[in-house]
N, C-alpha and C. Protein backbone atom coordinates (compact mmCIF):
# COMPACT_ATOMS: atom_id res chain seq x y z
N MET A 1 6.41 -3.54 16.39
CA MET A 1 6.61 -2.38 15.53
C MET A 1 5.25 -1.86 15.06
N PHE A 2 5.15 -0.59 14.90
CA PHE A 2 3.91 0.10 14.56
C PHE A 2 3.24 -0.45 13.30
N PHE A 3 4.01 -0.80 12.29
CA PHE A 3 3.44 -1.20 11.01
C PHE A 3 3.42 -2.71 10.77
N SER A 4 3.73 -3.52 11.77
CA SER A 4 3.91 -4.94 11.53
C SER A 4 2.65 -5.63 11.02
N SER A 5 1.49 -5.06 11.26
CA SER A 5 0.27 -5.72 10.80
C SER A 5 -0.27 -5.11 9.50
N LYS A 6 0.54 -4.33 8.81
CA LYS A 6 0.10 -3.70 7.57
C LYS A 6 0.54 -4.50 6.35
N LEU A 7 -0.27 -4.39 5.34
CA LEU A 7 0.07 -4.92 4.03
C LEU A 7 0.71 -3.80 3.22
N ILE A 8 1.59 -4.17 2.34
CA ILE A 8 2.14 -3.22 1.38
C ILE A 8 1.69 -3.71 0.02
N ILE A 9 0.91 -2.90 -0.66
CA ILE A 9 0.44 -3.21 -2.00
C ILE A 9 1.30 -2.38 -2.96
N TYR A 10 2.08 -3.07 -3.77
CA TYR A 10 3.00 -2.40 -4.69
C TYR A 10 2.41 -2.46 -6.08
N LEU A 11 2.00 -1.30 -6.57
CA LEU A 11 1.34 -1.21 -7.87
C LEU A 11 2.36 -0.83 -8.93
N ARG A 12 2.50 -1.73 -9.90
CA ARG A 12 3.42 -1.53 -11.02
C ARG A 12 2.62 -1.38 -12.30
N ARG A 13 3.31 -1.19 -13.39
CA ARG A 13 2.66 -0.96 -14.68
C ARG A 13 1.74 -2.12 -15.08
N ASN A 14 2.19 -3.34 -14.93
CA ASN A 14 1.42 -4.50 -15.37
C ASN A 14 1.09 -5.49 -14.26
N THR A 15 1.46 -5.15 -13.02
CA THR A 15 1.25 -6.08 -11.92
C THR A 15 0.88 -5.37 -10.63
N LEU A 16 0.33 -6.16 -9.73
CA LEU A 16 0.07 -5.74 -8.36
C LEU A 16 0.72 -6.80 -7.48
N GLU A 17 1.56 -6.37 -6.54
CA GLU A 17 2.26 -7.30 -5.66
C GLU A 17 1.87 -6.99 -4.22
N VAL A 18 1.77 -8.04 -3.42
CA VAL A 18 1.36 -7.90 -2.03
C VAL A 18 2.51 -8.38 -1.13
N TYR A 19 2.84 -7.56 -0.12
CA TYR A 19 3.93 -7.85 0.81
C TYR A 19 3.47 -7.62 2.25
N ARG A 20 4.19 -8.24 3.15
CA ARG A 20 4.15 -7.91 4.57
C ARG A 20 5.54 -7.40 4.93
N GLN A 21 5.62 -6.64 5.98
CA GLN A 21 6.90 -6.03 6.37
C GLN A 21 8.01 -7.06 6.50
N ASN A 22 7.78 -8.14 7.16
CA ASN A 22 8.84 -9.10 7.44
C ASN A 22 8.89 -10.26 6.45
N SER A 23 8.20 -10.12 5.34
CA SER A 23 8.19 -11.23 4.39
C SER A 23 9.42 -11.20 3.50
N GLN A 24 9.82 -12.36 3.08
CA GLN A 24 10.88 -12.49 2.09
C GLN A 24 10.16 -12.73 0.78
N GLY A 25 10.12 -11.74 -0.06
CA GLY A 25 9.40 -11.86 -1.32
C GLY A 25 7.93 -11.56 -1.13
N SER A 26 7.23 -11.57 -2.22
CA SER A 26 5.82 -11.19 -2.17
C SER A 26 4.94 -12.35 -1.73
N LEU A 27 3.79 -11.99 -1.18
CA LEU A 27 2.78 -13.00 -0.82
C LEU A 27 2.07 -13.47 -2.06
N GLY A 28 2.06 -12.63 -3.07
CA GLY A 28 1.42 -12.96 -4.33
C GLY A 28 1.58 -11.84 -5.33
N LYS A 29 1.42 -12.19 -6.59
CA LYS A 29 1.59 -11.22 -7.67
C LYS A 29 0.48 -11.44 -8.70
N LEU A 30 -0.21 -10.38 -9.03
CA LEU A 30 -1.28 -10.42 -10.03
C LEU A 30 -0.79 -9.75 -11.30
N GLU A 31 -0.79 -10.48 -12.39
CA GLU A 31 -0.48 -9.91 -13.70
C GLU A 31 -1.79 -9.38 -14.28
N PHE A 32 -1.81 -8.13 -14.68
CA PHE A 32 -3.03 -7.54 -15.22
C PHE A 32 -3.31 -8.09 -16.62
N ALA A 33 -4.55 -8.45 -16.85
CA ALA A 33 -4.97 -8.95 -18.16
C ALA A 33 -5.03 -7.78 -19.14
N LEU A 34 -4.65 -8.04 -20.39
CA LEU A 34 -4.72 -7.00 -21.42
C LEU A 34 -6.15 -6.53 -21.66
N SER A 35 -7.12 -7.34 -21.28
CA SER A 35 -8.52 -6.94 -21.44
C SER A 35 -8.96 -5.93 -20.37
N THR A 36 -8.11 -5.70 -19.35
CA THR A 36 -8.47 -4.75 -18.29
C THR A 36 -7.60 -3.50 -18.28
N THR A 37 -6.30 -3.64 -18.62
CA THR A 37 -5.40 -2.48 -18.62
C THR A 37 -4.42 -2.58 -19.78
N ARG A 38 -4.00 -1.41 -20.24
CA ARG A 38 -2.97 -1.34 -21.28
C ARG A 38 -2.33 0.04 -21.20
N ASP A 39 -1.00 0.05 -21.10
CA ASP A 39 -0.25 1.31 -21.06
C ASP A 39 -0.77 2.27 -20.00
N GLU A 40 -0.97 1.75 -18.79
CA GLU A 40 -1.43 2.54 -17.64
C GLU A 40 -2.85 3.06 -17.79
N GLU A 41 -3.56 2.58 -18.77
CA GLU A 41 -4.95 2.98 -19.00
C GLU A 41 -5.84 1.80 -18.62
N VAL A 42 -6.84 2.07 -17.79
CA VAL A 42 -7.79 1.03 -17.40
C VAL A 42 -8.86 0.96 -18.49
N ILE A 43 -8.97 -0.20 -19.10
CA ILE A 43 -9.91 -0.40 -20.21
C ILE A 43 -11.29 -0.79 -19.70
N ASN A 44 -11.32 -1.65 -18.68
CA ASN A 44 -12.58 -2.13 -18.11
C ASN A 44 -12.47 -2.05 -16.59
N GLN A 45 -12.95 -0.96 -16.01
CA GLN A 45 -12.79 -0.70 -14.58
C GLN A 45 -13.43 -1.80 -13.72
N ALA A 46 -14.63 -2.22 -14.05
CA ALA A 46 -15.32 -3.23 -13.25
C ALA A 46 -14.57 -4.56 -13.27
N LYS A 47 -14.14 -4.98 -14.44
CA LYS A 47 -13.41 -6.24 -14.58
C LYS A 47 -12.04 -6.14 -13.89
N PHE A 48 -11.39 -4.99 -14.01
CA PHE A 48 -10.09 -4.76 -13.37
C PHE A 48 -10.22 -4.88 -11.85
N GLU A 49 -11.20 -4.18 -11.30
CA GLU A 49 -11.43 -4.22 -9.85
C GLU A 49 -11.78 -5.63 -9.39
N GLU A 50 -12.61 -6.32 -10.14
CA GLU A 50 -13.00 -7.68 -9.77
C GLU A 50 -11.80 -8.62 -9.78
N SER A 51 -10.90 -8.47 -10.75
CA SER A 51 -9.72 -9.33 -10.79
C SER A 51 -8.82 -9.08 -9.58
N ILE A 52 -8.70 -7.83 -9.17
CA ILE A 52 -7.90 -7.50 -7.98
C ILE A 52 -8.57 -8.08 -6.74
N PHE A 53 -9.87 -7.91 -6.62
CA PHE A 53 -10.60 -8.43 -5.46
C PHE A 53 -10.46 -9.96 -5.37
N THR A 54 -10.64 -10.65 -6.48
CA THR A 54 -10.53 -12.11 -6.50
C THR A 54 -9.13 -12.55 -6.10
N PHE A 55 -8.12 -11.88 -6.65
CA PHE A 55 -6.73 -12.20 -6.32
C PHE A 55 -6.47 -12.00 -4.83
N LEU A 56 -6.86 -10.85 -4.28
CA LEU A 56 -6.60 -10.56 -2.86
C LEU A 56 -7.37 -11.52 -1.95
N THR A 57 -8.57 -11.87 -2.33
CA THR A 57 -9.38 -12.79 -1.53
C THR A 57 -8.69 -14.15 -1.42
N LYS A 58 -8.09 -14.60 -2.49
CA LYS A 58 -7.40 -15.91 -2.49
C LYS A 58 -6.19 -15.92 -1.57
N LEU A 59 -5.66 -14.76 -1.24
CA LEU A 59 -4.50 -14.69 -0.36
C LEU A 59 -4.88 -14.86 1.12
N SER A 60 -6.17 -14.84 1.43
CA SER A 60 -6.65 -14.99 2.82
C SER A 60 -5.92 -14.03 3.77
N LEU A 61 -5.97 -12.77 3.45
CA LEU A 61 -5.27 -11.75 4.23
C LEU A 61 -5.98 -11.51 5.56
N LYS A 62 -5.20 -11.35 6.60
CA LYS A 62 -5.75 -11.13 7.94
C LYS A 62 -5.59 -9.66 8.38
N GLU A 63 -4.73 -8.93 7.69
CA GLU A 63 -4.46 -7.55 8.06
C GLU A 63 -5.69 -6.67 7.84
N LYS A 64 -5.75 -5.59 8.60
CA LYS A 64 -6.86 -4.63 8.47
C LYS A 64 -6.40 -3.27 7.99
N LYS A 65 -5.10 -3.12 7.75
CA LYS A 65 -4.53 -1.85 7.27
C LYS A 65 -3.57 -2.14 6.13
N ALA A 66 -3.48 -1.19 5.20
CA ALA A 66 -2.59 -1.36 4.05
C ALA A 66 -2.06 -0.01 3.59
N LEU A 67 -0.96 -0.07 2.88
CA LEU A 67 -0.38 1.07 2.17
C LEU A 67 -0.33 0.68 0.71
N ILE A 68 -0.65 1.61 -0.16
CA ILE A 68 -0.48 1.38 -1.59
C ILE A 68 0.72 2.20 -2.03
N ILE A 69 1.71 1.50 -2.57
CA ILE A 69 2.94 2.13 -3.02
C ILE A 69 2.93 2.11 -4.55
N LEU A 70 3.08 3.28 -5.15
CA LEU A 70 3.08 3.40 -6.61
C LEU A 70 4.51 3.38 -7.13
N SER A 71 4.82 2.40 -7.97
CA SER A 71 6.17 2.33 -8.54
C SER A 71 6.36 3.48 -9.52
N ASP A 72 7.61 3.76 -9.82
CA ASP A 72 7.88 4.83 -10.78
C ASP A 72 7.37 4.49 -12.17
N GLU A 73 7.03 3.21 -12.41
CA GLU A 73 6.48 2.78 -13.69
C GLU A 73 5.09 3.36 -13.96
N VAL A 74 4.36 3.71 -12.92
CA VAL A 74 2.99 4.22 -13.09
C VAL A 74 2.88 5.70 -12.76
N LEU A 75 4.01 6.35 -12.58
CA LEU A 75 4.02 7.76 -12.20
C LEU A 75 4.64 8.64 -13.28
N PHE A 76 4.12 9.82 -13.35
CA PHE A 76 4.77 10.91 -14.07
C PHE A 76 5.28 11.81 -12.96
N ALA A 77 6.55 12.14 -12.99
CA ALA A 77 7.15 12.90 -11.90
C ALA A 77 8.08 13.98 -12.44
N LYS A 78 8.17 15.04 -11.68
CA LYS A 78 9.06 16.14 -12.05
C LYS A 78 9.37 16.92 -10.78
N THR A 79 10.58 17.42 -10.69
CA THR A 79 10.95 18.31 -9.59
C THR A 79 11.21 19.68 -10.18
N ILE A 80 10.55 20.68 -9.62
CA ILE A 80 10.76 22.06 -10.07
C ILE A 80 11.49 22.82 -8.97
N PRO A 81 12.26 23.82 -9.36
CA PRO A 81 13.00 24.56 -8.34
C PRO A 81 12.07 25.39 -7.46
N LEU A 82 12.52 25.62 -6.24
CA LEU A 82 11.77 26.49 -5.33
C LEU A 82 11.74 27.90 -5.90
N SER A 83 10.60 28.53 -5.74
CA SER A 83 10.41 29.87 -6.27
C SER A 83 9.29 30.52 -5.46
N ASN A 84 8.65 31.51 -6.04
CA ASN A 84 7.50 32.07 -5.35
C ASN A 84 6.28 31.19 -5.63
N GLU A 85 5.26 31.31 -4.83
CA GLU A 85 4.09 30.43 -4.94
C GLU A 85 3.43 30.49 -6.31
N GLU A 86 3.36 31.68 -6.88
CA GLU A 86 2.71 31.85 -8.18
C GLU A 86 3.47 31.09 -9.29
N THR A 87 4.78 31.22 -9.30
CA THR A 87 5.60 30.53 -10.30
C THR A 87 5.52 29.02 -10.12
N GLU A 88 5.61 28.57 -8.87
CA GLU A 88 5.51 27.13 -8.59
C GLU A 88 4.16 26.59 -9.04
N ALA A 89 3.08 27.32 -8.74
CA ALA A 89 1.73 26.88 -9.12
C ALA A 89 1.59 26.81 -10.64
N LYS A 90 2.15 27.78 -11.34
CA LYS A 90 2.09 27.78 -12.81
C LYS A 90 2.86 26.61 -13.39
N GLN A 91 4.08 26.37 -12.89
CA GLN A 91 4.89 25.26 -13.38
C GLN A 91 4.22 23.91 -13.06
N ALA A 92 3.62 23.82 -11.89
CA ALA A 92 2.92 22.59 -11.51
C ALA A 92 1.73 22.36 -12.43
N GLN A 93 0.96 23.39 -12.68
CA GLN A 93 -0.20 23.24 -13.56
C GLN A 93 0.21 22.87 -14.97
N ASP A 94 1.29 23.47 -15.46
CA ASP A 94 1.81 23.12 -16.79
C ASP A 94 2.19 21.64 -16.84
N PHE A 95 2.86 21.16 -15.80
CA PHE A 95 3.24 19.75 -15.73
C PHE A 95 2.00 18.84 -15.72
N PHE A 96 1.04 19.13 -14.86
CA PHE A 96 -0.15 18.29 -14.76
C PHE A 96 -0.95 18.30 -16.06
N ASN A 97 -0.94 19.43 -16.78
CA ASN A 97 -1.63 19.50 -18.07
C ASN A 97 -0.97 18.64 -19.15
N GLU A 98 0.32 18.35 -18.98
CA GLU A 98 1.06 17.55 -19.96
C GLU A 98 0.87 16.04 -19.77
N VAL A 99 0.33 15.63 -18.64
CA VAL A 99 0.14 14.19 -18.38
C VAL A 99 -0.87 13.66 -19.38
N PRO A 100 -0.52 12.56 -20.08
CA PRO A 100 -1.33 12.11 -21.22
C PRO A 100 -2.58 11.29 -20.86
N PHE A 101 -3.32 11.74 -19.88
CA PHE A 101 -4.58 11.10 -19.51
C PHE A 101 -5.67 12.17 -19.49
N ASP A 102 -6.89 11.74 -19.62
CA ASP A 102 -8.02 12.62 -19.44
C ASP A 102 -7.87 13.27 -18.05
N PRO A 103 -7.99 14.59 -17.96
CA PRO A 103 -7.80 15.27 -16.67
C PRO A 103 -8.67 14.70 -15.54
N GLN A 104 -9.81 14.14 -15.87
CA GLN A 104 -10.67 13.55 -14.84
C GLN A 104 -10.12 12.24 -14.30
N LYS A 105 -9.13 11.67 -14.98
CA LYS A 105 -8.54 10.40 -14.55
C LYS A 105 -7.22 10.59 -13.81
N ILE A 106 -6.79 11.83 -13.67
CA ILE A 106 -5.47 12.09 -13.08
C ILE A 106 -5.58 12.34 -11.58
N ALA A 107 -4.73 11.62 -10.83
CA ALA A 107 -4.51 11.91 -9.41
C ALA A 107 -3.17 12.62 -9.35
N GLN A 108 -3.10 13.65 -8.55
CA GLN A 108 -1.88 14.43 -8.49
C GLN A 108 -1.48 14.74 -7.06
N LYS A 109 -0.18 14.91 -6.87
CA LYS A 109 0.35 15.23 -5.55
C LYS A 109 1.53 16.16 -5.72
N THR A 110 1.61 17.16 -4.87
CA THR A 110 2.72 18.10 -4.84
C THR A 110 3.36 18.01 -3.46
N VAL A 111 4.67 17.78 -3.43
CA VAL A 111 5.39 17.67 -2.16
C VAL A 111 6.55 18.65 -2.19
N LYS A 112 6.49 19.64 -1.30
CA LYS A 112 7.54 20.66 -1.25
C LYS A 112 8.61 20.21 -0.25
N THR A 113 9.87 20.25 -0.70
CA THR A 113 10.99 19.91 0.16
C THR A 113 11.99 21.06 0.13
N LYS A 114 13.06 20.92 0.87
CA LYS A 114 14.09 21.97 0.87
C LYS A 114 14.84 22.03 -0.46
N ASN A 115 14.74 20.94 -1.25
CA ASN A 115 15.46 20.87 -2.53
C ASN A 115 14.62 21.25 -3.74
N GLY A 116 13.32 21.41 -3.57
CA GLY A 116 12.45 21.74 -4.69
C GLY A 116 11.03 21.27 -4.43
N VAL A 117 10.24 21.35 -5.47
CA VAL A 117 8.84 20.92 -5.38
C VAL A 117 8.70 19.68 -6.25
N ASN A 118 8.36 18.57 -5.61
CA ASN A 118 8.17 17.30 -6.32
C ASN A 118 6.72 17.20 -6.77
N LEU A 119 6.55 16.94 -8.06
CA LEU A 119 5.22 16.80 -8.64
C LEU A 119 5.03 15.36 -9.08
N PHE A 120 3.88 14.79 -8.73
CA PHE A 120 3.57 13.41 -9.10
C PHE A 120 2.17 13.37 -9.69
N ALA A 121 2.01 12.55 -10.71
CA ALA A 121 0.68 12.34 -11.30
C ALA A 121 0.60 10.89 -11.75
N THR A 122 -0.60 10.35 -11.69
CA THR A 122 -0.84 8.99 -12.14
C THR A 122 -2.30 8.86 -12.56
N ASN A 123 -2.60 7.77 -13.23
CA ASN A 123 -3.98 7.47 -13.58
C ASN A 123 -4.65 6.94 -12.32
N LYS A 124 -5.56 7.70 -11.77
CA LYS A 124 -6.17 7.31 -10.49
C LYS A 124 -6.96 6.01 -10.57
N ASN A 125 -7.44 5.65 -11.75
CA ASN A 125 -8.20 4.41 -11.87
C ASN A 125 -7.36 3.18 -11.54
N LEU A 126 -6.04 3.28 -11.70
CA LEU A 126 -5.16 2.17 -11.35
C LEU A 126 -5.23 1.85 -9.86
N PHE A 127 -5.14 2.88 -9.01
CA PHE A 127 -5.14 2.59 -7.58
C PHE A 127 -6.54 2.61 -6.97
N LEU A 128 -7.50 3.29 -7.61
CA LEU A 128 -8.86 3.27 -7.07
C LEU A 128 -9.45 1.87 -7.09
N ALA A 129 -9.12 1.09 -8.11
CA ALA A 129 -9.61 -0.29 -8.17
C ALA A 129 -9.07 -1.09 -6.98
N THR A 130 -7.81 -0.84 -6.64
CA THR A 130 -7.21 -1.52 -5.48
C THR A 130 -7.84 -1.03 -4.19
N LEU A 131 -8.05 0.28 -4.07
CA LEU A 131 -8.72 0.83 -2.88
C LEU A 131 -10.10 0.21 -2.70
N ASN A 132 -10.85 0.12 -3.78
CA ASN A 132 -12.21 -0.43 -3.71
C ASN A 132 -12.19 -1.91 -3.35
N ALA A 133 -11.26 -2.67 -3.95
CA ALA A 133 -11.16 -4.10 -3.64
C ALA A 133 -10.80 -4.32 -2.17
N LEU A 134 -9.83 -3.55 -1.67
CA LEU A 134 -9.46 -3.66 -0.26
C LEU A 134 -10.62 -3.24 0.64
N GLY A 135 -11.35 -2.21 0.24
CA GLY A 135 -12.51 -1.77 1.01
C GLY A 135 -13.57 -2.86 1.14
N LYS A 136 -13.79 -3.61 0.07
CA LYS A 136 -14.74 -4.74 0.11
C LYS A 136 -14.30 -5.79 1.11
N MET A 137 -12.98 -5.87 1.34
CA MET A 137 -12.43 -6.85 2.27
C MET A 137 -12.28 -6.26 3.67
N GLN A 138 -12.76 -5.03 3.84
CA GLN A 138 -12.67 -4.30 5.11
C GLN A 138 -11.23 -4.07 5.55
N ILE A 139 -10.38 -3.79 4.57
CA ILE A 139 -8.99 -3.41 4.82
C ILE A 139 -8.86 -1.93 4.49
N ASP A 140 -8.50 -1.12 5.48
CA ASP A 140 -8.35 0.32 5.29
C ASP A 140 -7.00 0.64 4.68
N VAL A 141 -6.98 1.59 3.76
CA VAL A 141 -5.74 2.06 3.16
C VAL A 141 -5.36 3.38 3.84
N ASP A 142 -4.19 3.37 4.47
CA ASP A 142 -3.72 4.57 5.16
C ASP A 142 -3.25 5.65 4.20
N ALA A 143 -2.62 5.24 3.10
CA ALA A 143 -2.08 6.23 2.17
C ALA A 143 -1.73 5.57 0.85
N VAL A 144 -1.70 6.40 -0.18
CA VAL A 144 -1.18 6.02 -1.50
C VAL A 144 0.04 6.90 -1.69
N VAL A 145 1.23 6.27 -1.78
CA VAL A 145 2.48 7.01 -1.74
C VAL A 145 3.38 6.58 -2.90
N PRO A 146 4.01 7.53 -3.59
CA PRO A 146 4.98 7.18 -4.63
C PRO A 146 6.20 6.48 -4.01
N ALA A 147 6.67 5.42 -4.63
CA ALA A 147 7.84 4.68 -4.14
C ALA A 147 9.06 5.58 -4.06
N THR A 148 9.14 6.56 -4.95
CA THR A 148 10.31 7.44 -4.96
C THR A 148 10.44 8.24 -3.66
N MET A 149 9.35 8.41 -2.93
CA MET A 149 9.43 9.13 -1.66
C MET A 149 10.20 8.33 -0.61
N PHE A 150 10.39 7.04 -0.86
CA PHE A 150 11.19 6.18 0.02
C PHE A 150 12.57 5.93 -0.57
N GLY A 151 12.88 6.60 -1.67
CA GLY A 151 14.15 6.38 -2.34
C GLY A 151 14.16 5.13 -3.21
N ILE A 152 12.99 4.59 -3.49
CA ILE A 152 12.88 3.39 -4.32
C ILE A 152 12.62 3.84 -5.75
N THR A 153 13.63 3.70 -6.59
CA THR A 153 13.49 4.18 -7.96
C THR A 153 13.73 3.10 -8.99
N GLN A 154 14.30 1.99 -8.60
CA GLN A 154 14.55 0.92 -9.55
C GLN A 154 13.45 -0.12 -9.48
N SER A 155 13.17 -0.71 -10.58
CA SER A 155 12.12 -1.72 -10.66
C SER A 155 12.74 -3.11 -10.61
N ALA A 156 13.08 -3.55 -9.42
CA ALA A 156 13.62 -4.90 -9.25
C ALA A 156 12.50 -5.91 -9.44
N ALA A 157 12.86 -7.16 -9.54
CA ALA A 157 11.87 -8.22 -9.71
C ALA A 157 10.87 -8.23 -8.56
N ALA A 158 11.32 -7.92 -7.37
CA ALA A 158 10.46 -7.86 -6.19
C ALA A 158 11.03 -6.80 -5.25
N LEU A 159 10.21 -6.30 -4.35
CA LEU A 159 10.71 -5.35 -3.37
C LEU A 159 11.62 -6.07 -2.39
N PRO A 160 12.87 -5.65 -2.26
CA PRO A 160 13.75 -6.29 -1.28
C PRO A 160 13.32 -5.95 0.14
N LYS A 161 13.73 -6.77 1.07
CA LYS A 161 13.37 -6.57 2.48
C LYS A 161 13.80 -5.18 2.97
N ALA A 162 14.95 -4.69 2.50
CA ALA A 162 15.43 -3.37 2.90
C ALA A 162 14.45 -2.28 2.48
N ASP A 163 13.87 -2.39 1.29
CA ASP A 163 12.88 -1.41 0.84
C ASP A 163 11.59 -1.52 1.65
N LEU A 164 11.18 -2.73 1.97
CA LEU A 164 9.99 -2.91 2.81
C LEU A 164 10.20 -2.26 4.17
N LYS A 165 11.41 -2.39 4.69
CA LYS A 165 11.72 -1.78 5.98
C LYS A 165 11.65 -0.25 5.89
N LYS A 166 12.17 0.32 4.79
CA LYS A 166 12.09 1.77 4.59
C LYS A 166 10.63 2.23 4.61
N ILE A 167 9.79 1.48 3.94
CA ILE A 167 8.38 1.85 3.82
C ILE A 167 7.67 1.78 5.17
N THR A 168 7.98 0.77 5.96
CA THR A 168 7.22 0.54 7.18
C THR A 168 7.87 1.03 8.46
N SER A 169 9.11 1.51 8.39
CA SER A 169 9.80 1.87 9.62
C SER A 169 9.53 3.28 10.11
N ASP A 170 8.92 4.10 9.32
CA ASP A 170 8.73 5.49 9.70
C ASP A 170 7.36 5.95 9.24
N CYS A 171 6.77 6.82 9.99
CA CYS A 171 5.45 7.32 9.59
C CYS A 171 5.52 8.75 9.05
N TRP A 172 6.69 9.19 8.59
CA TRP A 172 6.82 10.55 8.05
C TRP A 172 5.89 10.79 6.89
N TRP A 173 5.54 9.74 6.14
CA TRP A 173 4.72 9.89 4.94
C TRP A 173 3.30 10.31 5.27
N PHE A 174 2.87 10.16 6.56
CA PHE A 174 1.53 10.63 6.92
C PHE A 174 1.40 12.13 6.64
N LYS A 175 2.51 12.85 6.73
CA LYS A 175 2.50 14.29 6.47
C LYS A 175 2.22 14.61 5.01
N LEU A 176 2.48 13.65 4.14
CA LEU A 176 2.27 13.86 2.70
C LEU A 176 0.79 13.98 2.35
N GLY A 177 -0.03 13.29 3.08
CA GLY A 177 -1.43 13.25 2.72
C GLY A 177 -1.63 12.35 1.53
N LYS A 178 -2.85 12.24 1.10
CA LYS A 178 -3.17 11.36 -0.02
C LYS A 178 -3.10 12.12 -1.32
N PHE A 179 -3.03 11.36 -2.40
CA PHE A 179 -3.12 11.95 -3.72
C PHE A 179 -4.46 12.68 -3.83
N ARG A 180 -4.46 13.77 -4.57
CA ARG A 180 -5.71 14.48 -4.84
C ARG A 180 -6.36 13.81 -6.02
N TYR A 181 -7.59 13.33 -5.84
CA TYR A 181 -8.28 12.64 -6.94
C TYR A 181 -9.76 12.88 -6.89
């Protein structure tokens, strides 16, 4: 299968979980220290990134590719109705302005579908630390994608195998592109 050698990094509000497509349960779970993050805000970026790097290194990962999946716990999301480009752009900007982070810390993504325009925003420092840690390990990240794009909206204790299959069975998400940050 095309994605069998990829890691799935599932970023939640207080944890980072690592999966492989065919794994039952996670390979490991990192609980974020209160000294590094609180309420989706990164307090100490260097220490946060180092804790992620140390955790991932201990897992002795062999994969060279990864996907970062953002749980709904770390996302601000809204769907606006289809309209003309000017109205959609105004509504999107209003939404992104309401996100309670410094605008320089916000990563945003707009995905237009036949049902509306999906808007996503998150604190980019949460996933940039993971990107940087994986980069130090020479693991490339193909994309950072909201879990809701796979229909994953509930925060179960762990990603079930069925959800992992949804994430890795199709490459439609390549069309989404990466978050703007």
